[in-house]
Short mmCIF file of C-alpha atoms in Angstrom, two decimals:
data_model
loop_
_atom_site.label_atom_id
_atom_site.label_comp_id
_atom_site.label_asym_id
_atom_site.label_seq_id
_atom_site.Cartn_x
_atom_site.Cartn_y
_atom_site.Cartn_z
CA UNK A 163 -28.74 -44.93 20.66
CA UNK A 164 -31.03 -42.32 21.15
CA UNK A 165 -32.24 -39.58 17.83
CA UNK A 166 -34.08 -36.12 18.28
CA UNK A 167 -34.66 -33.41 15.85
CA UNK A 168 -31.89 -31.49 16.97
CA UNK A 169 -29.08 -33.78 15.54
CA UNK A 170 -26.31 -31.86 14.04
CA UNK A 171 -25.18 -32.98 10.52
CA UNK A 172 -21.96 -34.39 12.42
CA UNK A 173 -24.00 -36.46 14.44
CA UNK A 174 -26.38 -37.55 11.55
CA UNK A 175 -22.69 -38.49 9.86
CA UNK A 176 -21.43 -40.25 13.08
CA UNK A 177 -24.81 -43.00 13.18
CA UNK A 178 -24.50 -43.73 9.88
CA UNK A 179 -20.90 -44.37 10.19
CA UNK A 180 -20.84 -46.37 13.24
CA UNK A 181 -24.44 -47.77 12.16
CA UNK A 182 -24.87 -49.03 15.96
CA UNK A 183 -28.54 -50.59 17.41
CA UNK A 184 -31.10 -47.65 17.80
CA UNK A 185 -33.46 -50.09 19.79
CA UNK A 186 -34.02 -49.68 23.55
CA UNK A 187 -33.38 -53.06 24.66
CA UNK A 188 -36.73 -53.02 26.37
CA UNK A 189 -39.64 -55.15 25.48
CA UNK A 190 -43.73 -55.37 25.04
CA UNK A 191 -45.59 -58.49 25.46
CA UNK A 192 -48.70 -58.89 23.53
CA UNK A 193 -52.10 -60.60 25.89
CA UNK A 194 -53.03 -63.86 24.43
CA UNK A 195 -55.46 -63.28 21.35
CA UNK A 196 -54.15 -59.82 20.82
CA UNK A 197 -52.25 -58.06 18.11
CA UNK A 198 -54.79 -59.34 15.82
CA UNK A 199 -54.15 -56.51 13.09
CA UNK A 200 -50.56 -57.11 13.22
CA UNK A 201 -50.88 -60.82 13.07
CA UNK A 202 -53.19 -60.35 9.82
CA UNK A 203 -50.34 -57.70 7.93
CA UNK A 204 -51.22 -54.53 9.57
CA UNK A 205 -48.25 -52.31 11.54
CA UNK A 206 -50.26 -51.47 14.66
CA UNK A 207 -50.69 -52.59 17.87
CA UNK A 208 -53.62 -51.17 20.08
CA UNK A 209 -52.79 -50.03 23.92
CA UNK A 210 -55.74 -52.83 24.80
CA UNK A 211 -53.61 -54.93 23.52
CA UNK A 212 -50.31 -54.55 25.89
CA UNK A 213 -50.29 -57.02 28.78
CA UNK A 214 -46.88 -55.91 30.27
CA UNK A 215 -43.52 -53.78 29.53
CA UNK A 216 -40.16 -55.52 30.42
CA UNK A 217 -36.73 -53.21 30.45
CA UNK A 218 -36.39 -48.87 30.85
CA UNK A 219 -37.63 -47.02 28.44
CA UNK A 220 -39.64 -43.85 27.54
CA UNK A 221 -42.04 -43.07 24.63
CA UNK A 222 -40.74 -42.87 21.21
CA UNK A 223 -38.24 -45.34 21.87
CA UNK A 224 -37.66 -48.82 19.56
CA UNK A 225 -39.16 -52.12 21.48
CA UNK A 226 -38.54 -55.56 20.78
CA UNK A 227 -42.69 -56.95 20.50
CA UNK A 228 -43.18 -60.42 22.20
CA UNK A 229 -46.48 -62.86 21.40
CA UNK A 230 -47.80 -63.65 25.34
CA UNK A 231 -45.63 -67.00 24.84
CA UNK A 232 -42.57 -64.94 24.15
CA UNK A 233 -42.43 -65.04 20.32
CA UNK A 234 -40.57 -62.39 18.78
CA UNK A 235 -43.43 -60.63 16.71
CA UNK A 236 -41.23 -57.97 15.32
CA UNK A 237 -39.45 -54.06 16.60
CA UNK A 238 -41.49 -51.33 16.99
CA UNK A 239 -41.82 -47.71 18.26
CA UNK A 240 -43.80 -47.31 21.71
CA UNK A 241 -45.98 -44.27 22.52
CA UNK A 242 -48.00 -45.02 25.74
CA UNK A 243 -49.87 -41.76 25.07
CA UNK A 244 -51.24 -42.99 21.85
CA UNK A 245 -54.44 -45.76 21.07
CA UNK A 246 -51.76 -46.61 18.91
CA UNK A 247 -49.38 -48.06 21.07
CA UNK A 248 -46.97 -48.94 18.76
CA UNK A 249 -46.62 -49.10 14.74
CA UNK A 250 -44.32 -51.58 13.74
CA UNK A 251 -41.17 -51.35 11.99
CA UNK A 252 -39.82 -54.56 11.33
CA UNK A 253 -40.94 -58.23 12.02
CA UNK A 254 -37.45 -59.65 11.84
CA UNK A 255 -35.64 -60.28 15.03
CA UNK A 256 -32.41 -59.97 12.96
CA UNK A 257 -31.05 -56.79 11.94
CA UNK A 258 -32.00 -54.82 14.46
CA UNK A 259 -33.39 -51.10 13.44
CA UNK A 260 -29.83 -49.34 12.85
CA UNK A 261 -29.12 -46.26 10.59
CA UNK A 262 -28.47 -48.16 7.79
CA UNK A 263 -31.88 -50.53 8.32
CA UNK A 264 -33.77 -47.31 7.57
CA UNK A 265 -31.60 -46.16 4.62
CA UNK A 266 -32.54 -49.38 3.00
CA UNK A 267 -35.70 -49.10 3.56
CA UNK A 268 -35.74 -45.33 2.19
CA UNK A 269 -33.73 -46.89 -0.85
CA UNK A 270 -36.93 -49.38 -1.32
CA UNK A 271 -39.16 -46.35 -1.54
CA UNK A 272 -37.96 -44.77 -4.17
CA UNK A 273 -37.00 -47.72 -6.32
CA UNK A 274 -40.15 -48.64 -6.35
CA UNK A 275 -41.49 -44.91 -7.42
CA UNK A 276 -38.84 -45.20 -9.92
CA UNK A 277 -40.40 -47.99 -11.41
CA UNK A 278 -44.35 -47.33 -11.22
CA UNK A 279 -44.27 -43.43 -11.60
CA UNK A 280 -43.07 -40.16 -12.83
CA UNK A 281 -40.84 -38.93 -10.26
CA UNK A 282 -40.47 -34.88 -11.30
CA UNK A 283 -43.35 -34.82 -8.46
CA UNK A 284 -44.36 -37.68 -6.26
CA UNK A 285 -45.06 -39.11 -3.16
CA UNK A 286 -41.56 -40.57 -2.08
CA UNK A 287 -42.22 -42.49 1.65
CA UNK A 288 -46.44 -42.89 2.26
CA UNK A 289 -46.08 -44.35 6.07
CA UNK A 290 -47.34 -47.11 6.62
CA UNK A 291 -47.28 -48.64 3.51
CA UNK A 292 -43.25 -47.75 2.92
CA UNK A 293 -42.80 -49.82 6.49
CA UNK A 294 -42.10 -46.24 7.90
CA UNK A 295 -44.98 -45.55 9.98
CA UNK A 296 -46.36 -42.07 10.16
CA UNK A 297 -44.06 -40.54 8.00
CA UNK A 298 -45.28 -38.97 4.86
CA UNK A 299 -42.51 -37.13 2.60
CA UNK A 300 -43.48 -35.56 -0.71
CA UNK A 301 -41.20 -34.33 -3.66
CA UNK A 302 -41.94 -31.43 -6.01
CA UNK A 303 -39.24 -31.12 -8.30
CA UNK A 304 -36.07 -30.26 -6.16
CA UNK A 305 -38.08 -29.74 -2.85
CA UNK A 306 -38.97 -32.22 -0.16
CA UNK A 307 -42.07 -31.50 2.67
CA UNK A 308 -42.38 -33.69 5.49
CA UNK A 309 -44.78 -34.48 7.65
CA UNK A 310 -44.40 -37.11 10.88
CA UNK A 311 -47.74 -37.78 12.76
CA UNK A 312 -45.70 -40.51 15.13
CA UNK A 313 -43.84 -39.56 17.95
CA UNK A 314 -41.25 -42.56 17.46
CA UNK A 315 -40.64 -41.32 13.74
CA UNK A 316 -40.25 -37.96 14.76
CA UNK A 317 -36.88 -38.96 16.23
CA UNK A 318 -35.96 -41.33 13.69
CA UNK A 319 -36.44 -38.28 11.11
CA UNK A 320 -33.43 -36.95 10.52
CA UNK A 321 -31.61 -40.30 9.79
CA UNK A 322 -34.44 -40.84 7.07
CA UNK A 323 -34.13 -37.46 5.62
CA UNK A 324 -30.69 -37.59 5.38
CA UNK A 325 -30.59 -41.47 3.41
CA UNK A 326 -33.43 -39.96 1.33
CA UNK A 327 -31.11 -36.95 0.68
CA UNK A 328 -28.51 -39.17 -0.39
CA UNK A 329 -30.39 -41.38 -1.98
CA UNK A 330 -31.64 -38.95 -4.40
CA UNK A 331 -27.97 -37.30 -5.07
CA UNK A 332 -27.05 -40.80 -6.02
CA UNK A 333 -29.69 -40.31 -9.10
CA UNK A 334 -28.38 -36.60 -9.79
CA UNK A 335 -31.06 -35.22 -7.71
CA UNK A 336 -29.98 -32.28 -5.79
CA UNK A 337 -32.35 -31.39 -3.26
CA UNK A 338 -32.57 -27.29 -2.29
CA UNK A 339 -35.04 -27.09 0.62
CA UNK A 340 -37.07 -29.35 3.25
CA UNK A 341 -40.18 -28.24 4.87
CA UNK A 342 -41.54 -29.54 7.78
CA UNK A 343 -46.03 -29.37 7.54
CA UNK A 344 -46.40 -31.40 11.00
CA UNK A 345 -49.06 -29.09 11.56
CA UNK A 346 -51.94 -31.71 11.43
CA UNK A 347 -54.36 -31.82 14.75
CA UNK A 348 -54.12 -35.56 14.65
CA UNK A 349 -50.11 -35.17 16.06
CA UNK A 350 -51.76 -34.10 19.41
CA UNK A 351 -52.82 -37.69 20.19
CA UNK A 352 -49.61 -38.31 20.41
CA UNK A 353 -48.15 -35.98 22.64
CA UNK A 354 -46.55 -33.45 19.70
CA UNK A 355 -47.11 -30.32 19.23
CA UNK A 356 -48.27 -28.77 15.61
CA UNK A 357 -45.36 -27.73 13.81
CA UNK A 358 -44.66 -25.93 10.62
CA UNK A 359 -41.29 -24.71 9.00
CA UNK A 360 -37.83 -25.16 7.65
CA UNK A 361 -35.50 -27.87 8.06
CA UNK A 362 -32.47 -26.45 7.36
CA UNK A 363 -32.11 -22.98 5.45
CA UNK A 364 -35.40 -21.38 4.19
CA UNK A 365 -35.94 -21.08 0.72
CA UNK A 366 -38.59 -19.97 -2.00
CA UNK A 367 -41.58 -22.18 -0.80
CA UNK A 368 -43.50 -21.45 -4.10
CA UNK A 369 -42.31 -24.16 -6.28
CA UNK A 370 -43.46 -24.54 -9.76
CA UNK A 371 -44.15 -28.21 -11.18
CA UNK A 372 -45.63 -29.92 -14.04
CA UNK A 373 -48.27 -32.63 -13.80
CA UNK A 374 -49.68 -34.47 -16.76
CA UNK A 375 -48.20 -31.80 -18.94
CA UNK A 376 -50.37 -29.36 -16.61
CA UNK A 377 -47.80 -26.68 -14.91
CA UNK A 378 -48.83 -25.26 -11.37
CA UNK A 379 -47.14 -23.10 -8.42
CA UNK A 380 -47.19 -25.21 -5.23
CA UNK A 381 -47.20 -23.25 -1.95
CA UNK A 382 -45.67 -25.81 0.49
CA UNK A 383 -45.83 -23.55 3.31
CA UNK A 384 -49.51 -22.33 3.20
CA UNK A 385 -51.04 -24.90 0.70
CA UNK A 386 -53.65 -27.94 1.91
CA UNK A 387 -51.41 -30.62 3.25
CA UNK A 388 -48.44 -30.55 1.85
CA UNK A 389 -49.12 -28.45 -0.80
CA UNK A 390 -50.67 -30.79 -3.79
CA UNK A 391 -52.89 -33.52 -4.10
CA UNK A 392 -50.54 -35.73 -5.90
CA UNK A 393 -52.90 -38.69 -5.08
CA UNK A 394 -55.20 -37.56 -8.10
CA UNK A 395 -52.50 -37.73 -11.09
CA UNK A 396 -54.36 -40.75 -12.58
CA UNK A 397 -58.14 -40.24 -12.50
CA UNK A 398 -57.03 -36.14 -13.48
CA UNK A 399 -56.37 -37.71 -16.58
CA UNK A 400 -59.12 -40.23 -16.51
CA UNK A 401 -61.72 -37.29 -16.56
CA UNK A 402 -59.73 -35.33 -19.01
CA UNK A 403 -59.99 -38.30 -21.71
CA UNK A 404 -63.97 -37.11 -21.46
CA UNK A 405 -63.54 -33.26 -21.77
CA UNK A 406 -63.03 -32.41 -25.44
CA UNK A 407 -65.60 -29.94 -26.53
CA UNK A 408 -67.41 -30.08 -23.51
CA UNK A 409 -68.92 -27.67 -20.92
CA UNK A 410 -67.68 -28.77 -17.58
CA UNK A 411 -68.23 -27.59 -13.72
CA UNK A 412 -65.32 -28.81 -11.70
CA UNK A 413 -66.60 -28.49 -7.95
CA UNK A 414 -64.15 -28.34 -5.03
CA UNK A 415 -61.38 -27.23 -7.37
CA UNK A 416 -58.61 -26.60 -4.41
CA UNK A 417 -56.19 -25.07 -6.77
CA UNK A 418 -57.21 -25.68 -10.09
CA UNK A 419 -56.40 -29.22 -11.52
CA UNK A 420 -59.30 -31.22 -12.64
CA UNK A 421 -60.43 -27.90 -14.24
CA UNK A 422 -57.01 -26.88 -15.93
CA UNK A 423 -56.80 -31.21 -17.27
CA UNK A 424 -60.34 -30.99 -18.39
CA UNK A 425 -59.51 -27.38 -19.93
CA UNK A 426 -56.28 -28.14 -21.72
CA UNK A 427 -57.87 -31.70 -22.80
CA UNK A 428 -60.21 -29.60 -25.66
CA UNK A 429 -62.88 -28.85 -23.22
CA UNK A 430 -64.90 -25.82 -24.61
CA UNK A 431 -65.93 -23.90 -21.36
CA UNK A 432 -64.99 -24.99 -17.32
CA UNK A 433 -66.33 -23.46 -14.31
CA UNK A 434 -64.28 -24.41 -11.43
CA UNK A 435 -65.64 -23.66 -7.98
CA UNK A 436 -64.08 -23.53 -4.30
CA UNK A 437 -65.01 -22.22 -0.96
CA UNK A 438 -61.82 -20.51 0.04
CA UNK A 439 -60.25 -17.21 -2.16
CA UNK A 440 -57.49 -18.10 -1.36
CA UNK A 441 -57.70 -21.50 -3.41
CA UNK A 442 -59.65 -19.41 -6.03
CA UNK A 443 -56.83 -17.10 -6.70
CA UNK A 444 -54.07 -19.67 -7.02
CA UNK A 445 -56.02 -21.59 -9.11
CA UNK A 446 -56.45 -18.31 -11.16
CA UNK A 447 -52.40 -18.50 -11.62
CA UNK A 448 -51.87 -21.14 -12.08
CA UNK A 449 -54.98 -21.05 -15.15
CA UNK A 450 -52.42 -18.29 -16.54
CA UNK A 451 -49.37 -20.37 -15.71
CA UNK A 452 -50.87 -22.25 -18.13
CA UNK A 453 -51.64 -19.54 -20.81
CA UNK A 454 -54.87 -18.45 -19.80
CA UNK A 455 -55.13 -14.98 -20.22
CA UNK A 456 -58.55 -12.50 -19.39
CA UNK A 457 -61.46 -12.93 -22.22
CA UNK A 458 -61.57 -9.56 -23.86
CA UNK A 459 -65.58 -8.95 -24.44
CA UNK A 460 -66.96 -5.63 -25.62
CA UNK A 461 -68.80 -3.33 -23.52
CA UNK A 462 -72.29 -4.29 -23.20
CA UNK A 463 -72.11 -7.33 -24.32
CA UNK A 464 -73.80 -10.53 -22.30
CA UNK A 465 -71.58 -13.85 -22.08
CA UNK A 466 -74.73 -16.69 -23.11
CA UNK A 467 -74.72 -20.49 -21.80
CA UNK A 468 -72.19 -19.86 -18.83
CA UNK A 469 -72.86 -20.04 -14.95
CA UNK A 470 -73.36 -16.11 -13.51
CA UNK A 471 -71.36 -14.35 -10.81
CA UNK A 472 -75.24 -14.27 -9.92
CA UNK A 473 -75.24 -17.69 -9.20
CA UNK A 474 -72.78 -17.13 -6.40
CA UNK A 475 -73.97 -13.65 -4.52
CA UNK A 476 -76.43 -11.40 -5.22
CA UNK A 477 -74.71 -8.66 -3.54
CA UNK A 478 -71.59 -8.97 -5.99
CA UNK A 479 -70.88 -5.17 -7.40
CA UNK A 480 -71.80 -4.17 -10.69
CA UNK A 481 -68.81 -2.45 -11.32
CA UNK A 482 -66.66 -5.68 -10.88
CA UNK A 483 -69.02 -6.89 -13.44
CA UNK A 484 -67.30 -4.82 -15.86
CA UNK A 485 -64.04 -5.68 -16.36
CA UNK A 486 -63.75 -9.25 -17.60
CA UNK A 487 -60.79 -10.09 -15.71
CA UNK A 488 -62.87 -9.63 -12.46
CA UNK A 489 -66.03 -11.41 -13.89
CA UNK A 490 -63.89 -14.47 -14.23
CA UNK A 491 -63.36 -15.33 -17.98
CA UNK A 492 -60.23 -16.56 -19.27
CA UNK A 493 -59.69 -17.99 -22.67
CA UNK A 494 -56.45 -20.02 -24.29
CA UNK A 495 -55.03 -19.72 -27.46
CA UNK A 496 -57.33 -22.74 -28.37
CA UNK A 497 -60.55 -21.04 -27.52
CA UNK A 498 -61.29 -22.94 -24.44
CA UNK A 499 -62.95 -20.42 -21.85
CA UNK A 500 -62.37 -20.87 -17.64
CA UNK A 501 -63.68 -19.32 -15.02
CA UNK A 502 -62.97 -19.27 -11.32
CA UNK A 503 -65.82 -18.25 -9.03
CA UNK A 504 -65.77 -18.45 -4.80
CA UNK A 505 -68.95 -20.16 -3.29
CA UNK A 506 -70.43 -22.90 -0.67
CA UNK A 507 -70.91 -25.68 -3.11
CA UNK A 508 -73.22 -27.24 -0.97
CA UNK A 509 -75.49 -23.29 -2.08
CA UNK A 510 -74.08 -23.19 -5.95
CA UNK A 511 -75.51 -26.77 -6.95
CA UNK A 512 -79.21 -26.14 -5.72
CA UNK A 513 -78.83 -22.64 -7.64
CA UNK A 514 -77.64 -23.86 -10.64
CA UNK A 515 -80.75 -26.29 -10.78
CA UNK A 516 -83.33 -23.86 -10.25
CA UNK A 517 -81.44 -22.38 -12.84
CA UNK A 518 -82.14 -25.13 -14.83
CA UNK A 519 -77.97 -25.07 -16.19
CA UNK A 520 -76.59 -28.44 -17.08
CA UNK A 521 -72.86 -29.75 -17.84
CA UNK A 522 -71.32 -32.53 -19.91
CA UNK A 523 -69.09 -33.29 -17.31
CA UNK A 524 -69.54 -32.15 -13.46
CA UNK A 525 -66.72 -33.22 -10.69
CA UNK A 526 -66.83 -33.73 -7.23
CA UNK A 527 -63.85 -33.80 -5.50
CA UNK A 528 -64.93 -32.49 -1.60
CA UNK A 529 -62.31 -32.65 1.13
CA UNK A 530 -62.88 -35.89 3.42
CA UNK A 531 -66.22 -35.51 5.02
CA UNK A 532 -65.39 -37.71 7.96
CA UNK A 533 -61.45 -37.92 9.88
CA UNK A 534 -63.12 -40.80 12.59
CA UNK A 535 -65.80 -43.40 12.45
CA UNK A 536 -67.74 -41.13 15.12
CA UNK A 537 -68.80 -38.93 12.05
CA UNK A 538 -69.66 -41.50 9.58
CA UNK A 539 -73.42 -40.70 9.22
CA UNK A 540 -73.61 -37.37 8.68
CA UNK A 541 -70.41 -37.81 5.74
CA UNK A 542 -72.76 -40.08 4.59
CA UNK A 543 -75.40 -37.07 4.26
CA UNK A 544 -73.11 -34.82 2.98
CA UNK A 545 -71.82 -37.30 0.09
CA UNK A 546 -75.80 -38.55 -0.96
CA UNK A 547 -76.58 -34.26 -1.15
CA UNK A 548 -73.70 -32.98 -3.58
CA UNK A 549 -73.68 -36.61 -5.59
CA UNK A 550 -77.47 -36.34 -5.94
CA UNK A 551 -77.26 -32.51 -7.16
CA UNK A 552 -74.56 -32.70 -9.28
CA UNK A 553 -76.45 -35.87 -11.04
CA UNK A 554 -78.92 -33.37 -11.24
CA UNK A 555 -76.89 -30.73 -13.44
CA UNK A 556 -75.34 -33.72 -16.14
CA UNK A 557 -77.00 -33.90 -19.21
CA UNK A 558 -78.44 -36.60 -20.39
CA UNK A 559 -75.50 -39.48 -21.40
CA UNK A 560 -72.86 -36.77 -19.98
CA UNK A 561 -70.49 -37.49 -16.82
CA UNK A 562 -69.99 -37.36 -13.39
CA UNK A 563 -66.75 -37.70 -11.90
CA UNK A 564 -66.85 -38.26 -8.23
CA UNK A 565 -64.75 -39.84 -5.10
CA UNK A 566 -63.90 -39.87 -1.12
CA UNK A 567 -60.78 -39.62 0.18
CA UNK A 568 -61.72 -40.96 3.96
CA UNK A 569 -60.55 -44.29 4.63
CA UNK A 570 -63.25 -44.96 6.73
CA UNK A 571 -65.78 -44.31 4.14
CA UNK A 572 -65.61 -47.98 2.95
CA UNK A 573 -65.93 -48.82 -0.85
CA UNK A 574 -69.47 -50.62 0.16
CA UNK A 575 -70.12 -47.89 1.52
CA UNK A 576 -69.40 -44.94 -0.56
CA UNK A 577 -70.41 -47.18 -3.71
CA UNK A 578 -74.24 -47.60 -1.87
CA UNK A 579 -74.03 -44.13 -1.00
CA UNK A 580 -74.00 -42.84 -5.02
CA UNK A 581 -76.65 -45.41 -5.89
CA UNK A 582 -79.15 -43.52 -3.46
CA UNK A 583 -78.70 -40.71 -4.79
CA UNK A 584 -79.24 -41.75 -8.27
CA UNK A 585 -82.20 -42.82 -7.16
CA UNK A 586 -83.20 -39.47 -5.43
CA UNK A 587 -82.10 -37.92 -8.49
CA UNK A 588 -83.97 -40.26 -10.99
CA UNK A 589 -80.84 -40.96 -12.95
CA UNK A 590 -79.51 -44.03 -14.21
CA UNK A 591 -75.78 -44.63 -14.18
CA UNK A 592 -73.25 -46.48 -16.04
CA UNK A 593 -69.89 -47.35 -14.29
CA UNK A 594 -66.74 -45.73 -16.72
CA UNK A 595 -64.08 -46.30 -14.78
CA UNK A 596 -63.24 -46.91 -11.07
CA UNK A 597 -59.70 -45.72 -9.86
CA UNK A 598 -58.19 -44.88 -6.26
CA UNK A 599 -54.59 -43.04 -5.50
CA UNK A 600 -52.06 -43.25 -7.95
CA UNK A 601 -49.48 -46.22 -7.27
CA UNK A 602 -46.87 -43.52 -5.32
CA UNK A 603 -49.72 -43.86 -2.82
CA UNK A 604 -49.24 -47.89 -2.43
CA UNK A 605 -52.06 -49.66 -0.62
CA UNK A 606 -50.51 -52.37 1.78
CA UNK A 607 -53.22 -54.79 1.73
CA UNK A 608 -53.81 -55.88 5.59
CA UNK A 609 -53.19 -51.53 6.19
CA UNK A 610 -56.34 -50.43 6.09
CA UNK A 611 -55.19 -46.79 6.35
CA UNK A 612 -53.26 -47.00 2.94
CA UNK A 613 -56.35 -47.42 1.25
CA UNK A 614 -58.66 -43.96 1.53
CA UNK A 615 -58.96 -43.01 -2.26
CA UNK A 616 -62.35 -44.33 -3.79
CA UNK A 617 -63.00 -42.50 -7.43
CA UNK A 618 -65.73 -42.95 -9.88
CA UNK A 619 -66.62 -41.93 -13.29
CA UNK A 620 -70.40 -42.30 -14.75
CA UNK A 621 -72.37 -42.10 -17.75
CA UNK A 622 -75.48 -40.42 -16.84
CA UNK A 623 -78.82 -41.07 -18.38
CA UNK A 624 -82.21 -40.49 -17.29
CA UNK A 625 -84.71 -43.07 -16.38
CA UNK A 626 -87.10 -44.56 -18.79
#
């Protein structure tokens, strides 16, 4: 049996009900020494790898996989187009991959989430490491985005979505919308084009959730990724624990969450930073989501202590420097003051030195500085320059908070990486805590693309 993304709910009905084989009947044999990853855990198999196909078939399609003596290594999907020939779905030879093989393993999913998590908002099937290779589907609240970076899971998604539907109805979940965010360049290695939209009816794609008692508006449609970076939930409230009356610079704030946990933790002022506006101004939202509301400050009068719209541009107006809501201040009931300001943090942190400003607790969280091993050494550059000037703006025995999200920056790695630029800095640093994604993110050990997430917390204190 053949799938496609164009199966009516009838048909969707009809393969669960008849629950036949969706496997091609063809086969791959493996050359002698290969399929080393997959022999040591992994799901992949490498097109070097292939020494022959046996039976008709075309891409996407389910393969039984064959050692070069002809033992049965497992069912996978093919994609001839891909380095990744094919990911592996199962290493049994019996049951065969039917409808109801990938309900159970949908079922799997979110018992386990049920157990290590809270599901309100979570990462429900993470690829790879949920046996469903390339398939990533995220819940916030009563709203599921997708997104499928394999060609062979592309046509197996609308039997998954539907058992995950179910699934979740079984729990009193009712789910109101699915969006699709396949728009990621890394789909046209495979042969698929970039796709973004609704599965099913449209709906309001700004959906409002609550994190760590933190509330924000997720844009699925227009957001990074799929909207949220649930991967953070734990170490958010890791640096929080830190925060209580303390000035804090949250860099690379996407849409506002270290800064709002730090903020609602006790801390007394945050200045959270990001390169795009349009980050900046949901952030800004979701601040007052959060009952943030502009700092009223009398005419004339000069905020003391805090980082400058200066700091940012020079050419800012003066006018905008008028009305507080413009010049960034926001206060809570509490008296904790935020800010929001636009800028190339890579520009801010050597201002804010020469400025000679320092922070009890400063946070790096940069988008993933290298997507392929070709770009390793200069992510390498990039991570030793902001960890070495942020070190720079932490007071003496304050924090820095700081992390990677490539997988192929390697803990070694990224861990050696920090300790240089302590030492360009002239800082000395004591290890707090050490996390990586939170456990709706499993690492498969033997996947070495389920593990990406490195995350660090240091004391800071100066040489002597």
């Amino acid at each position: 049996m053949k799938t496609d993304n164009i199966l009516t709910e009838e048909a969707i009905e009809e393969a669960f009900l008849l629950d036949h084989s969706l496997c091609s009947g063809a086969a791959a044999d493996v050359k002698k020494g290969g399929a080393r990853s997959l022999k040591a855990g992994g799901l992949w198999i490498y097109d070097n790898e292939i020494d022959r196909f046996e039976g008709d078939f075309e891409d996407g399609d389910i393969l039984a996989v064959r050692d070069f003596d002809g033992y049965f290594l497992g069912w996978g999907f093919v994609n001839r187009k891909s380095r990744i020939c094919i990911r592996m779905l199962s290493r049994r030879e019996e049951p065969e991959v039917t409808p109801s093989f990938l309900k159970k393993r949908v079922r799997a999913a979110w018992e386990y989430r049920k157990k290590v998590i809270d599901t309100s908002s979570c990462r429900v099937i993470f690829g790879e490491a949920d046996f469903l290779p390339g398939l990533t589907v995220d819940k916030y609240e009563d709203v599921l985005v997708v997104e499928s970076l394999a060609l062979g899971i592309d046509r197996l998604k609308p039997l998954i979505l539907k058992a995950l539907t179910d699934i979740l109805a079984e729990d009193g979940i009712r789910i109101r919308g699915i969006y699709e965010r396949s728009d990621a360049k890394v789909r046209e290695k495979e042969g698929l084009p970039r796709f973004k939209g609704f599965i099913g009816g449209s709906f309001d794609t700004m959906v409002q959730i609550t994190e760590n008692g933190v509330r924000y508006i997720v844009d699925v449609e227009n957001g990074q990724k799929t909207g949220f970076f649930l991967d953070q939930k734990e170490n958010r409230r890791a640096v929080a624990r830190l925060c209580p009356g303390a000035r804090v610079l949250d860099c690379f704030t996407h849409t506002g969450s270290f800064g709002l946990n730090a903020a609602l933790a006790g801390a007394a002022e945050v200045t959270s930073v990001d390169a795009s506006e349009l980050a900046i101004e949901q952030a800004a939202e979701n601040a007052k989501l959060n009952g943030f509301a502009p700092e009223s400050v009398p005419s004339g009068s000069v905020s003391t202590g805090s980082v400058s719209s200066e700091s940012v541009s020079s050419e800012s107006d003066p006018s905008e420097k008028e009305s507080s809501e413009e010049s960034g201040w926001l206060i809570s009931s509490e008296g904790t003051r935020l800010r929001y300001l636009c800028a190339d943090i890579f520009e801010l942190l050597p201002e804010l030195h020469r400025k000679e400003e320092q922070f009890d607790v400063v946070i790096l969280d940069p988008p993933a500085f290298t997507k392929s091993r070709n770009s390793i050494k200069a992510a390498v550059r990039g991570y030793r320059e902001i960890n070495q000037r942020g070190l720079r703006l932490v007071k003496d025995g304050g924090f820095l908070a700081t992390c990677s999200c490539s997988h192929f920056m390697d803990p070694d790695l990224f861990r050696d990486t920090i300790a240089r630029a302590a030492r360009d800095a002239h800082k000395r640093l004591r290890q707090v805590y050490f996390g990586t994604q939170a456990p709706d993110h499993p690492i498969l050990w033997a996947s070495e693309e389920s593990y990406y997430l490195k995350f660090y917390i240091f004391q800071v204190v100066e040489e002597g």
